[in-house]
mmCIF file of C-alpha atoms in Angstrom:
data_model
loop_
_atom_site.group_PDB
_atom_site.id
_atom_site.type_symbol
_atom_site.label_atom_id
_atom_site.label_comp_id
_atom_site.label_asym_id
_atom_site.label_seq_id
_atom_site.Cartn_x
_atom_site.Cartn_y
_atom_site.Cartn_z
ATOM 1 C CA UNK A 1 -95.817 -25.832 29.637
ATOM 2 C CA UNK A 2 -99.097 -26.038 27.697
ATOM 3 C CA UNK A 3 -99.686 -23.343 25.054
ATOM 4 C CA UNK A 4 -103.149 -21.789 25.283
ATOM 5 C CA UNK A 5 -104.570 -20.267 22.076
ATOM 6 C CA UNK A 6 -107.698 -18.193 22.849
ATOM 7 C CA UNK A 7 -110.293 -17.811 20.107
ATOM 8 C CA UNK A 8 -110.615 -14.018 20.424
ATOM 9 C CA UNK A 9 -109.275 -11.007 22.314
ATOM 10 C CA UNK A 10 -112.210 -11.159 24.741
ATOM 11 C CA UNK A 11 -111.652 -14.890 25.255
ATOM 12 C CA UNK A 12 -108.014 -14.081 26.035
ATOM 13 C CA UNK A 13 -109.012 -11.442 28.631
ATOM 14 C CA UNK A 14 -111.421 -13.913 30.255
ATOM 15 C CA UNK A 15 -108.829 -16.705 30.407
ATOM 16 C CA UNK A 16 -106.256 -14.402 32.026
ATOM 17 C CA UNK A 17 -108.841 -13.193 34.569
ATOM 18 C CA UNK A 18 -109.660 -16.782 35.575
ATOM 19 C CA UNK A 19 -106.076 -18.095 35.584
ATOM 20 C CA UNK A 20 -103.903 -15.087 36.459
ATOM 21 C CA UNK A 21 -102.111 -16.769 39.377
ATOM 22 C CA UNK A 22 -101.190 -19.801 37.253
ATOM 23 C CA UNK A 23 -99.975 -17.522 34.443
ATOM 24 C CA UNK A 24 -97.859 -15.555 36.948
ATOM 25 C CA UNK A 25 -96.348 -18.847 38.143
ATOM 26 C CA UNK A 26 -95.541 -19.960 34.574
ATOM 27 C CA UNK A 27 -98.148 -22.733 34.364
ATOM 28 C CA UNK A 28 -99.563 -21.516 31.037
ATOM 29 C CA UNK A 29 -98.029 -20.014 27.898
ATOM 30 C CA UNK A 30 -100.625 -17.938 26.053
ATOM 31 C CA UNK A 31 -100.339 -17.261 22.322
ATOM 32 C CA UNK A 32 -102.220 -14.217 21.051
ATOM 33 C CA UNK A 33 -102.944 -13.100 17.490
ATOM 34 C CA UNK A 34 -101.298 -9.944 16.054
ATOM 35 C CA UNK A 35 -104.613 -8.118 15.593
ATOM 36 C CA UNK A 36 -105.384 -8.404 19.323
ATOM 37 C CA UNK A 37 -102.496 -6.152 20.379
ATOM 38 C CA UNK A 38 -104.607 -3.018 19.868
ATOM 39 C CA UNK A 39 -107.583 -4.606 21.660
ATOM 40 C CA UNK A 40 -105.913 -5.912 24.821
ATOM 41 C CA UNK A 41 -105.339 -3.636 27.829
ATOM 42 C CA UNK A 42 -101.699 -2.594 28.172
ATOM 43 C CA UNK A 43 -101.543 -4.094 31.643
ATOM 44 C CA UNK A 44 -102.427 -7.533 30.237
ATOM 45 C CA UNK A 45 -99.936 -7.130 27.386
ATOM 46 C CA UNK A 46 -97.201 -6.393 29.910
ATOM 47 C CA UNK A 47 -98.155 -9.578 31.795
ATOM 48 C CA UNK A 48 -97.951 -11.589 28.568
ATOM 49 C CA UNK A 49 -94.590 -10.006 27.753
ATOM 50 C CA UNK A 50 -93.347 -10.989 31.189
ATOM 51 C CA UNK A 51 -94.601 -14.574 31.357
ATOM 52 C CA UNK A 52 -95.576 -15.933 27.907
ATOM 53 C CA UNK A 53 -92.870 -16.609 25.294
ATOM 54 C CA UNK A 54 -95.418 -17.366 22.528
ATOM 55 C CA UNK A 55 -96.995 -13.924 22.944
ATOM 56 C CA UNK A 56 -93.568 -12.291 23.139
ATOM 57 C CA UNK A 57 -92.725 -13.721 19.717
ATOM 58 C CA UNK A 58 -95.998 -12.464 18.189
ATOM 59 C CA UNK A 59 -95.536 -8.973 19.651
ATOM 60 C CA UNK A 60 -91.855 -8.814 18.650
ATOM 61 C CA UNK A 61 -92.796 -9.729 15.072
ATOM 62 C CA UNK A 62 -95.458 -7.076 14.532
ATOM 63 C CA UNK A 63 -94.912 -4.139 16.886
ATOM 64 C CA UNK A 64 -94.359 -1.042 14.757
ATOM 65 C CA UNK A 65 -92.637 1.376 17.115
ATOM 66 C CA UNK A 66 -89.734 1.092 19.517
ATOM 67 C CA UNK A 67 -91.622 3.407 21.924
ATOM 68 C CA UNK A 68 -94.771 1.273 21.858
ATOM 69 C CA UNK A 69 -95.402 -0.584 25.130
ATOM 70 C CA UNK A 70 -92.640 1.318 26.847
ATOM 71 C CA UNK A 71 -89.751 0.535 24.522
ATOM 72 C CA UNK A 72 -90.532 -3.168 24.504
ATOM 73 C CA UNK A 73 -88.411 -3.975 21.393
ATOM 74 C CA UNK A 74 -85.220 -3.003 23.187
ATOM 75 C CA UNK A 75 -86.123 -5.289 26.096
ATOM 76 C CA UNK A 76 -87.180 -8.168 23.861
ATOM 77 C CA UNK A 77 -83.875 -7.900 21.992
ATOM 78 C CA UNK A 78 -82.204 -8.980 25.258
ATOM 79 C CA UNK A 79 -84.674 -11.754 26.059
ATOM 80 C CA UNK A 80 -83.266 -15.101 27.215
ATOM 81 C CA UNK A 81 -85.262 -16.961 24.534
ATOM 82 C CA UNK A 82 -83.541 -16.957 21.124
ATOM 83 C CA UNK A 83 -86.890 -17.248 19.309
ATOM 84 C CA UNK A 84 -87.966 -13.941 20.799
ATOM 85 C CA UNK A 85 -84.735 -12.180 19.770
ATOM 86 C CA UNK A 86 -85.138 -13.766 16.332
ATOM 87 C CA UNK A 87 -88.604 -12.184 16.034
ATOM 88 C CA UNK A 88 -87.145 -8.776 16.926
ATOM 89 C CA UNK A 89 -84.409 -9.255 14.318
ATOM 90 C CA UNK A 90 -86.972 -10.003 11.591
ATOM 91 C CA UNK A 91 -89.252 -7.040 12.416
ATOM 92 C CA UNK A 92 -88.933 -4.372 9.696
ATOM 93 C CA UNK A 93 -89.752 -1.678 12.288
ATOM 94 C CA UNK A 94 -86.902 -2.568 14.636
ATOM 95 C CA UNK A 95 -84.587 0.484 14.959
ATOM 96 C CA UNK A 96 -81.077 0.300 13.495
ATOM 97 C CA UNK A 97 -79.389 0.535 16.913
ATOM 98 C CA UNK A 98 -81.174 -2.635 18.051
ATOM 99 C CA UNK A 99 -80.360 -4.435 14.790
ATOM 100 C CA UNK A 100 -76.679 -3.538 15.289
ATOM 101 C CA UNK A 101 -76.872 -5.105 18.730
ATOM 102 C CA UNK A 102 -78.455 -8.290 17.354
ATOM 103 C CA UNK A 103 -75.715 -8.640 14.711
ATOM 104 C CA UNK A 104 -73.469 -9.795 17.579
ATOM 105 C CA UNK A 105 -76.037 -12.273 18.915
ATOM 106 C CA UNK A 106 -74.707 -15.685 19.907
ATOM 107 C CA UNK A 107 -77.579 -17.445 18.076
ATOM 108 C CA UNK A 108 -77.077 -18.162 14.366
ATOM 109 C CA UNK A 109 -80.858 -18.154 13.909
ATOM 110 C CA UNK A 110 -81.088 -14.593 15.230
ATOM 111 C CA UNK A 111 -78.356 -13.406 12.865
ATOM 112 C CA UNK A 112 -80.050 -15.355 10.049
ATOM 113 C CA UNK A 113 -83.353 -13.555 10.717
ATOM 114 C CA UNK A 114 -81.442 -10.277 10.715
ATOM 115 C CA UNK A 115 -79.890 -11.091 7.323
ATOM 116 C CA UNK A 116 -83.412 -11.571 5.884
ATOM 117 C CA UNK A 117 -84.736 -8.253 7.215
ATOM 118 C CA UNK A 118 -85.303 -5.933 4.207
ATOM 119 C CA UNK A 119 -84.896 -2.894 6.492
ATOM 120 C CA UNK A 120 -81.374 -3.770 7.572
ATOM 121 C CA UNK A 121 -78.784 -1.020 6.881
ATOM 122 C CA UNK A 122 -76.236 -1.734 4.135
ATOM 123 C CA UNK A 123 -73.357 -1.329 6.607
ATOM 124 C CA UNK A 124 -74.832 -4.095 8.742
ATOM 125 C CA UNK A 125 -75.184 -6.385 5.735
ATOM 126 C CA UNK A 126 -71.520 -5.750 5.079
ATOM 127 C CA UNK A 127 -70.728 -6.826 8.637
ATOM 128 C CA UNK A 128 -72.823 -9.991 8.313
ATOM 129 C CA UNK A 129 -71.023 -10.896 5.087
ATOM 130 C CA UNK A 130 -68.045 -11.713 7.318
ATOM 131 C CA UNK A 131 -70.106 -14.072 9.487
ATOM 132 C CA UNK A 132 -68.563 -17.500 10.024
ATOM 133 C CA UNK A 133 -71.908 -19.212 9.317
ATOM 134 C CA UNK A 134 -72.140 -19.659 5.519
ATOM 135 C CA UNK A 135 -75.970 -19.779 5.763
ATOM 136 C CA UNK A 136 -75.975 -16.154 6.855
ATOM 137 C CA UNK A 137 -73.711 -15.141 3.978
ATOM 138 C CA UNK A 138 -76.065 -16.983 1.602
ATOM 139 C CA UNK A 139 -79.110 -15.256 3.100
ATOM 140 C CA UNK A 140 -77.773 -11.718 2.724
ATOM 141 C CA UNK A 141 -77.251 -12.427 -0.988
ATOM 142 C CA UNK A 142 -81.069 -12.410 -1.279
ATOM 143 C CA UNK A 143 -81.563 -9.194 0.679
ATOM 144 C CA UNK A 144 -82.879 -6.375 -1.560
ATOM 145 C CA UNK A 145 -80.575 -3.878 0.191
ATOM 146 C CA UNK A 146 -77.399 -5.674 -0.832
ATOM 147 C CA UNK A 147 -74.851 -3.549 -2.685
ATOM 148 C CA UNK A 148 -73.034 -4.340 -5.933
ATOM 149 C CA UNK A 149 -69.692 -4.470 -4.114
ATOM 150 C CA UNK A 150 -71.056 -6.926 -1.562
ATOM 151 C CA UNK A 151 -72.465 -9.178 -4.287
ATOM 152 C CA UNK A 152 -69.048 -9.059 -5.924
ATOM 153 C CA UNK A 153 -67.456 -10.175 -2.688
ATOM 154 C CA UNK A 154 -69.920 -13.025 -2.195
ATOM 155 C CA UNK A 155 -69.405 -14.243 -5.764
ATOM 156 C CA UNK A 156 -65.763 -14.778 -4.738
ATOM 157 C CA UNK A 157 -66.603 -16.203 -1.289
ATOM 158 C CA UNK A 158 -64.345 -18.835 0.243
ATOM 159 C CA UNK A 159 -67.240 -21.315 0.415
ATOM 160 C CA UNK A 160 -68.456 -23.116 -2.701
ATOM 161 C CA UNK A 161 -72.018 -23.065 -1.372
ATOM 162 C CA UNK A 162 -72.038 -19.260 -1.208
ATOM 163 C CA UNK A 163 -70.530 -18.812 -4.671
ATOM 164 C CA UNK A 164 -73.023 -21.341 -6.076
ATOM 165 C CA UNK A 165 -75.886 -19.450 -4.442
ATOM 166 C CA UNK A 166 -74.930 -16.250 -6.255
ATOM 167 C CA UNK A 167 -74.945 -18.248 -9.480
ATOM 168 C CA UNK A 168 -78.412 -19.678 -8.680
ATOM 169 C CA UNK A 169 -79.791 -16.214 -7.938
ATOM 170 C CA UNK A 170 -78.495 -14.974 -11.301
ATOM 171 C CA UNK A 171 -80.276 -17.872 -13.046
ATOM 172 C CA UNK A 172 -83.541 -17.834 -11.065
ATOM 173 C CA UNK A 173 -86.503 -16.308 -12.999
ATOM 174 C CA UNK A 174 -87.981 -15.251 -9.637
ATOM 175 C CA UNK A 175 -85.028 -13.002 -8.801
ATOM 176 C CA UNK A 176 -86.140 -9.388 -8.356
ATOM 177 C CA UNK A 177 -85.231 -6.715 -10.897
ATOM 178 C CA UNK A 178 -83.041 -4.715 -8.430
ATOM 179 C CA UNK A 179 -80.931 -7.803 -7.696
ATOM 180 C CA UNK A 180 -80.634 -8.682 -11.411
ATOM 181 C CA UNK A 181 -79.485 -5.131 -12.138
ATOM 182 C CA UNK A 182 -76.727 -5.474 -9.549
ATOM 183 C CA UNK A 183 -75.701 -8.943 -10.716
ATOM 184 C CA UNK A 184 -75.457 -7.633 -14.292
ATOM 185 C CA UNK A 185 -72.533 -5.534 -13.015
ATOM 186 C CA UNK A 186 -70.847 -8.413 -11.182
ATOM 187 C CA UNK A 187 -67.094 -8.740 -11.439
ATOM 188 C CA UNK A 188 -67.437 -12.406 -12.472
ATOM 189 C CA UNK A 189 -68.251 -12.781 -16.170
ATOM 190 C CA UNK A 190 -69.954 -16.145 -15.540
ATOM 191 C CA UNK A 191 -72.491 -14.381 -13.286
ATOM 192 C CA UNK A 192 -73.198 -11.740 -15.938
ATOM 193 C CA UNK A 193 -73.572 -14.563 -18.458
ATOM 194 C CA UNK A 194 -76.158 -16.281 -16.251
ATOM 195 C CA UNK A 195 -78.086 -13.021 -15.899
ATOM 196 C CA UNK A 196 -78.189 -12.820 -19.703
ATOM 197 C CA UNK A 197 -79.560 -16.382 -19.831
ATOM 198 C CA UNK A 198 -82.217 -15.692 -17.181
ATOM 199 C CA UNK A 199 -85.645 -15.767 -18.850
ATOM 200 C CA UNK A 200 -86.825 -12.910 -16.595
ATOM 201 C CA UNK A 201 -84.008 -10.523 -17.463
ATOM 202 C CA UNK A 202 -85.653 -7.465 -19.083
ATOM 203 C CA UNK A 203 -84.572 -5.745 -22.292
ATOM 204 C CA UNK A 204 -82.991 -2.802 -20.432
ATOM 205 C CA UNK A 205 -80.443 -5.122 -18.780
ATOM 206 C CA UNK A 206 -79.855 -7.108 -21.974
ATOM 207 C CA UNK A 207 -79.150 -3.825 -23.775
ATOM 208 C CA UNK A 208 -76.343 -3.173 -21.284
ATOM 209 C CA UNK A 209 -74.942 -6.714 -21.385
ATOM 210 C CA UNK A 210 -74.961 -6.630 -25.184
ATOM 211 C CA UNK A 211 -71.971 -4.274 -24.914
ATOM 212 C CA UNK A 212 -70.163 -6.438 -22.335
ATOM 213 C CA UNK A 213 -66.421 -6.857 -22.748
ATOM 214 C CA UNK A 214 -66.758 -10.644 -22.454
ATOM 215 C CA UNK A 215 -67.537 -12.586 -25.649
ATOM 216 C CA UNK A 216 -69.516 -15.316 -23.857
ATOM 217 C CA UNK A 217 -71.728 -12.754 -22.153
ATOM 218 C CA UNK A 218 -72.522 -11.111 -25.494
ATOM 219 C CA UNK A 219 -73.171 -14.558 -26.996
ATOM 220 C CA UNK A 220 -75.652 -15.323 -24.196
ATOM 221 C CA UNK A 221 -77.393 -12.011 -24.847
ATOM 222 C CA UNK A 222 -77.850 -12.951 -28.504
ATOM 223 C CA UNK A 223 -79.391 -16.249 -27.416
ATOM 224 C CA UNK A 224 -81.699 -14.344 -25.084
ATOM 225 C CA UNK A 225 -82.826 -12.062 -27.910
ATOM 226 C CA UNK A 226 -83.507 -15.153 -30.028
ATOM 227 C CA UNK A 227 -85.546 -16.756 -27.255
ATOM 228 C CA UNK A 228 -87.608 -13.585 -26.886
ATOM 229 C CA UNK A 229 -88.129 -13.333 -30.648
ATOM 230 C CA UNK A 230 -89.412 -16.934 -30.749
ATOM 231 C CA UNK A 231 -91.640 -16.636 -27.679
ATOM 232 C CA UNK A 232 -95.345 -16.423 -28.524
ATOM 233 C CA UNK A 233 -95.891 -14.425 -25.329
ATOM 234 C CA UNK A 234 -93.583 -11.609 -26.415
ATOM 235 C CA UNK A 235 -95.606 -8.381 -26.847
ATOM 236 C CA UNK A 236 -95.987 -7.140 -30.463
ATOM 237 C CA UNK A 237 -94.157 -3.886 -29.682
ATOM 238 C CA UNK A 238 -91.155 -5.907 -28.449
ATOM 239 C CA UNK A 239 -91.173 -7.973 -31.657
ATOM 240 C CA UNK A 240 -91.233 -4.714 -33.637
ATOM 241 C CA UNK A 241 -88.054 -3.584 -31.867
ATOM 242 C CA UNK A 242 -86.306 -6.923 -32.409
ATOM 243 C CA UNK A 243 -87.149 -6.838 -36.130
ATOM 244 C CA UNK A 244 -85.119 -3.630 -36.429
ATOM 245 C CA UNK A 245 -81.922 -5.105 -35.004
ATOM 246 C CA UNK A 246 -79.053 -5.873 -37.433
ATOM 247 C CA UNK A 247 -79.222 -9.580 -36.657
ATOM 248 C CA UNK A 248 -80.537 -11.889 -39.384
ATOM 249 C CA UNK A 249 -81.350 -14.758 -37.002
ATOM 250 C CA UNK A 250 -83.435 -12.455 -34.822
ATOM 251 C CA UNK A 251 -85.403 -11.043 -37.723
ATOM 252 C CA UNK A 252 -85.948 -14.587 -39.048
ATOM 253 C CA UNK A 253 -87.284 -15.655 -35.637
ATOM 254 C CA UNK A 254 -89.679 -12.688 -35.607
ATOM 255 C CA UNK A 255 -90.749 -13.545 -39.166
ATOM 256 C CA UNK A 256 -91.604 -17.091 -38.085
ATOM 257 C CA UNK A 257 -93.378 -16.122 -34.833
ATOM 258 C CA UNK A 258 -97.176 -16.634 -35.282
ATOM 259 C CA UNK A 259 -97.800 -13.748 -32.874
ATOM 260 C CA UNK A 260 -95.961 -11.206 -35.015
ATOM 261 C CA UNK A 261 -98.511 -8.659 -36.257
ATOM 262 C CA UNK A 262 -99.369 -8.847 -39.959
ATOM 263 C CA UNK A 263 -98.119 -5.294 -40.720
ATOM 264 C CA UNK A 264 -94.726 -6.306 -39.332
ATOM 265 C CA UNK A 265 -94.677 -9.479 -41.457
ATOM 266 C CA UNK A 266 -95.477 -7.412 -44.532
ATOM 267 C CA UNK A 267 -92.536 -5.122 -43.778
ATOM 268 C CA UNK A 268 -90.258 -8.154 -43.577
ATOM 269 C CA UNK A 269 -91.270 -9.155 -47.118
ATOM 270 C CA UNK A 270 -88.703 -6.580 -48.232
ATOM 271 C CA UNK A 271 -85.983 -7.719 -45.847
ATOM 272 C CA UNK A 272 -82.562 -7.817 -47.552
ATOM 273 C CA UNK A 273 -81.885 -11.303 -46.212
ATOM 274 C CA UNK A 274 -83.427 -14.242 -48.073
ATOM 275 C CA UNK A 275 -83.135 -16.191 -44.798
ATOM 276 C CA UNK A 276 -85.693 -13.849 -43.243
ATOM 277 C CA UNK A 277 -88.003 -14.159 -46.252
ATOM 278 C CA UNK A 278 -87.699 -17.963 -46.111
ATOM 279 C CA UNK A 279 -88.702 -17.795 -42.426
ATOM 280 C CA UNK A 280 -91.816 -15.842 -43.438
ATOM 281 C CA UNK A 281 -92.992 -18.803 -45.506
ATOM 282 C CA UNK A 282 -93.156 -20.864 -42.285
ATOM 283 C CA UNK A 283 -95.512 -18.420 -40.572
ATOM 284 C CA UNK A 284 -99.089 -19.807 -40.600
ATOM 285 C CA UNK A 285 -100.574 -16.315 -40.195
ATOM 286 C CA UNK A 286 -98.974 -14.885 -43.343
ATOM 287 C CA UNK A 287 -101.727 -13.550 -45.676
ATOM 288 C CA UNK A 288 -102.287 -15.178 -49.068
ATOM 289 C CA UNK A 289 -101.227 -11.984 -50.868
ATOM 290 C CA UNK A 290 -97.873 -12.127 -49.089
ATOM 291 C CA UNK A 291 -97.410 -15.787 -50.047
ATOM 292 C CA UNK A 292 -98.070 -14.846 -53.656
ATOM 293 C CA UNK A 293 -95.414 -12.138 -53.467
ATOM 294 C CA UNK A 294 -92.907 -14.602 -51.994
ATOM 295 C CA UNK A 295 -93.730 -17.084 -54.776
ATOM 296 C CA UNK A 296 -92.298 -14.483 -57.157
ATOM 297 C CA UNK A 297 -89.266 -13.688 -54.998
ATOM 298 C CA UNK A 298 -85.938 -13.315 -56.780
ATOM 299 C CA UNK A 299 -84.278 -15.775 -54.396
ATOM 300 C CA UNK A 300 -84.680 -19.408 -55.458
ATOM 301 C CA UNK A 301 -84.512 -20.506 -51.797
ATOM 302 C CA UNK A 302 -87.619 -18.454 -51.007
ATOM 303 C CA UNK A 303 -89.587 -19.891 -53.926
ATOM 304 C CA UNK A 304 -88.463 -23.399 -52.924
ATOM 305 C CA UNK A 305 -89.762 -22.770 -49.396
ATOM 306 C CA UNK A 306 -93.148 -21.728 -50.817
ATOM 307 C CA UNK A 307 -93.173 -24.800 -53.061
ATOM 308 C CA UNK A 308 -92.509 -27.092 -50.080
ATOM 309 C CA UNK A 309 -95.066 -25.445 -47.796
ATOM 310 C CA UNK A 310 -98.058 -27.736 -47.215
ATOM 311 C CA UNK A 311 -100.266 -24.683 -46.562
ATOM 312 C CA UNK A 312 -99.510 -22.956 -49.870
ATOM 313 C CA UNK A 313 -102.783 -22.501 -51.825
ATOM 314 C CA UNK A 314 -103.214 -24.680 -54.937
ATOM 315 C CA UNK A 315 -103.280 -21.727 -57.345
ATOM 316 C CA UNK A 316 -99.848 -20.590 -56.103
ATOM 317 C CA UNK A 317 -98.486 -24.124 -56.406
ATOM 318 C CA UNK A 318 -99.848 -24.256 -59.961
ATOM 319 C CA UNK A 319 -98.092 -20.973 -60.724
ATOM 320 C CA UNK A 320 -94.790 -22.369 -59.409
ATOM 321 C CA UNK A 321 -95.064 -25.258 -61.865
ATOM 322 C CA UNK A 322 -94.009 -22.710 -64.490
ATOM 323 C CA UNK A 323 -90.884 -21.753 -62.524
ATOM 324 C CA UNK A 324 -87.635 -22.052 -64.477
ATOM 325 C CA UNK A 325 -85.532 -23.134 -61.509
ATOM 326 C CA UNK A 326 -85.131 -26.956 -61.354
ATOM 327 C CA UNK A 327 -84.832 -26.846 -57.555
ATOM 328 C CA UNK A 328 -88.258 -25.180 -57.275
ATOM 329 C CA UNK A 329 -89.829 -27.869 -59.481
ATOM 330 C CA UNK A 330 -88.095 -30.531 -57.408
ATOM 331 C CA UNK A 331 -89.443 -28.949 -54.209
ATOM 332 C CA UNK A 332 -92.961 -29.149 -55.620
ATOM 333 C CA UNK A 333 -92.672 -32.922 -55.997
ATOM 334 C CA UNK A 334 -92.077 -33.263 -52.243
ATOM 335 C CA UNK A 335 -95.192 -31.259 -51.383
ATOM 336 C CA UNK A 336 -98.069 -33.608 -50.547
ATOM 337 C CA UNK A 337 -100.636 -30.936 -51.422
ATOM 338 C CA UNK A 338 -99.101 -30.559 -54.878
ATOM 339 C CA UNK A 339 -98.919 -34.345 -55.341
ATOM 340 C CA UNK A 340 -102.641 -34.603 -54.561
ATOM 341 C CA UNK A 341 -103.418 -31.702 -56.892
ATOM 342 C CA UNK A 342 -101.542 -33.407 -59.736
ATOM 343 C CA UNK A 343 -103.192 -36.721 -59.043
ATOM 344 C CA UNK A 344 -106.688 -35.203 -58.935
ATOM 345 C CA UNK A 345 -106.104 -33.182 -62.124
ATOM 346 C CA UNK A 346 -104.545 -36.015 -64.141
ATOM 347 C CA UNK A 347 -101.105 -34.378 -64.172
ATOM 348 C CA UNK A 348 -97.643 -35.929 -64.221
ATOM 349 C CA UNK A 349 -96.424 -36.508 -60.659
ATOM 350 C CA UNK A 350 -92.920 -35.492 -61.715
ATOM 351 C CA UNK A 351 -93.225 -32.437 -63.992
ATOM 352 C CA UNK A 352 -96.884 -31.497 -63.643
ATOM 353 C CA UNK A 353 -97.629 -31.852 -67.381
ATOM 354 C CA UNK A 354 -101.025 -33.117 -68.548
ATOM 355 C CA UNK A 355 -101.135 -36.913 -68.906
ATOM 356 C CA UNK A 356 -102.206 -37.315 -72.530
ATOM 357 C CA UNK A 357 -102.933 -41.020 -72.157
ATOM 358 C CA UNK A 358 -104.693 -40.709 -68.854
ATOM 359 C CA UNK A 359 -103.007 -42.998 -66.335
ATOM 360 C CA UNK A 360 -102.380 -45.891 -68.671
ATOM 361 C CA UNK A 361 -98.649 -45.465 -68.162
ATOM 362 C CA UNK A 362 -98.921 -44.707 -64.414
ATOM 363 C CA UNK A 363 -98.635 -41.307 -62.686
ATOM 364 C CA UNK A 364 -95.807 -40.001 -64.890
ATOM 365 C CA UNK A 365 -95.908 -38.657 -68.417
ATOM 366 C CA UNK A 366 -94.120 -40.408 -71.275
ATOM 367 C CA UNK A 367 -91.066 -38.101 -71.053
ATOM 368 C CA UNK A 368 -90.604 -38.565 -67.318
ATOM 369 C CA UNK A 369 -91.259 -42.295 -67.413
ATOM 370 C CA UNK A 370 -88.818 -43.090 -70.212
#
């Protein structure tokens, strides 16, 4: 049967007027557009509902009231064509009593469409979770109405494919916040761990998982915090919060992040951990005054980091040449900027002392050479 697709509602009315007998006999299948439903006379709509499967599917998909067109949804739910019943099952306006009826449908595709319907009652989702078709059990795992207890059940499903799907949902950055919140309370620790690893999991869920009874879950949360602290897209206010946590690695990551605001970096200059202060020396946005302060830090490791930094200004490098720590002086020799400064200023490449005989003996002073 050829499918006729009119170009407009008026074109549809004209075609039906000219070919009504053939339509009544099933010669043509007309497919209308959803927006025409309000424009077509009810008598013509009833004809289309009686004779044209393509129009039935369109109407079943978009009709917004069970009373509209004389309770047509109830009749379409019993249609001989599975595609039509499938359209009724997917319609968010289909009443619960009709959805309950379709949950027993012989067609897997109808039950699958029902499992996708975001308006489906929770009790019906629970019923579909017992469906023999694993595709339907997988589909309800994505339904926003799914309960925590049902997600728990599916994470222990008899089929590997269903259990793996729950794991994929927990890992998927596109998973909605309501589903992530439910998965964060899953009975399987591996699922909670995957939620913690999900790059879209918000701070509020990580805060909860940070107190999880499972060590691996808590470990994954720490990794998530570290990822957020390192991410250049993390908002400044979030970095501020992370810098207050009692975790040295996190504070070091914030200290190194080029997007950390300068006032925050200046606060971290007084951090009790030298590891955090060393991380500050790697931040290209750190002001010169802060670098100067770090060059006078009590921790040798911090001064070494300044001495090794290729971006350290020459005057600070020159100041570090007077440092009493051998490791700081050694770090200076590995800094290309310092090597160039010594070469250009006729200084010993090893200790930085003035070459009294020019470069007659090479780039090192008499003491360092012999």
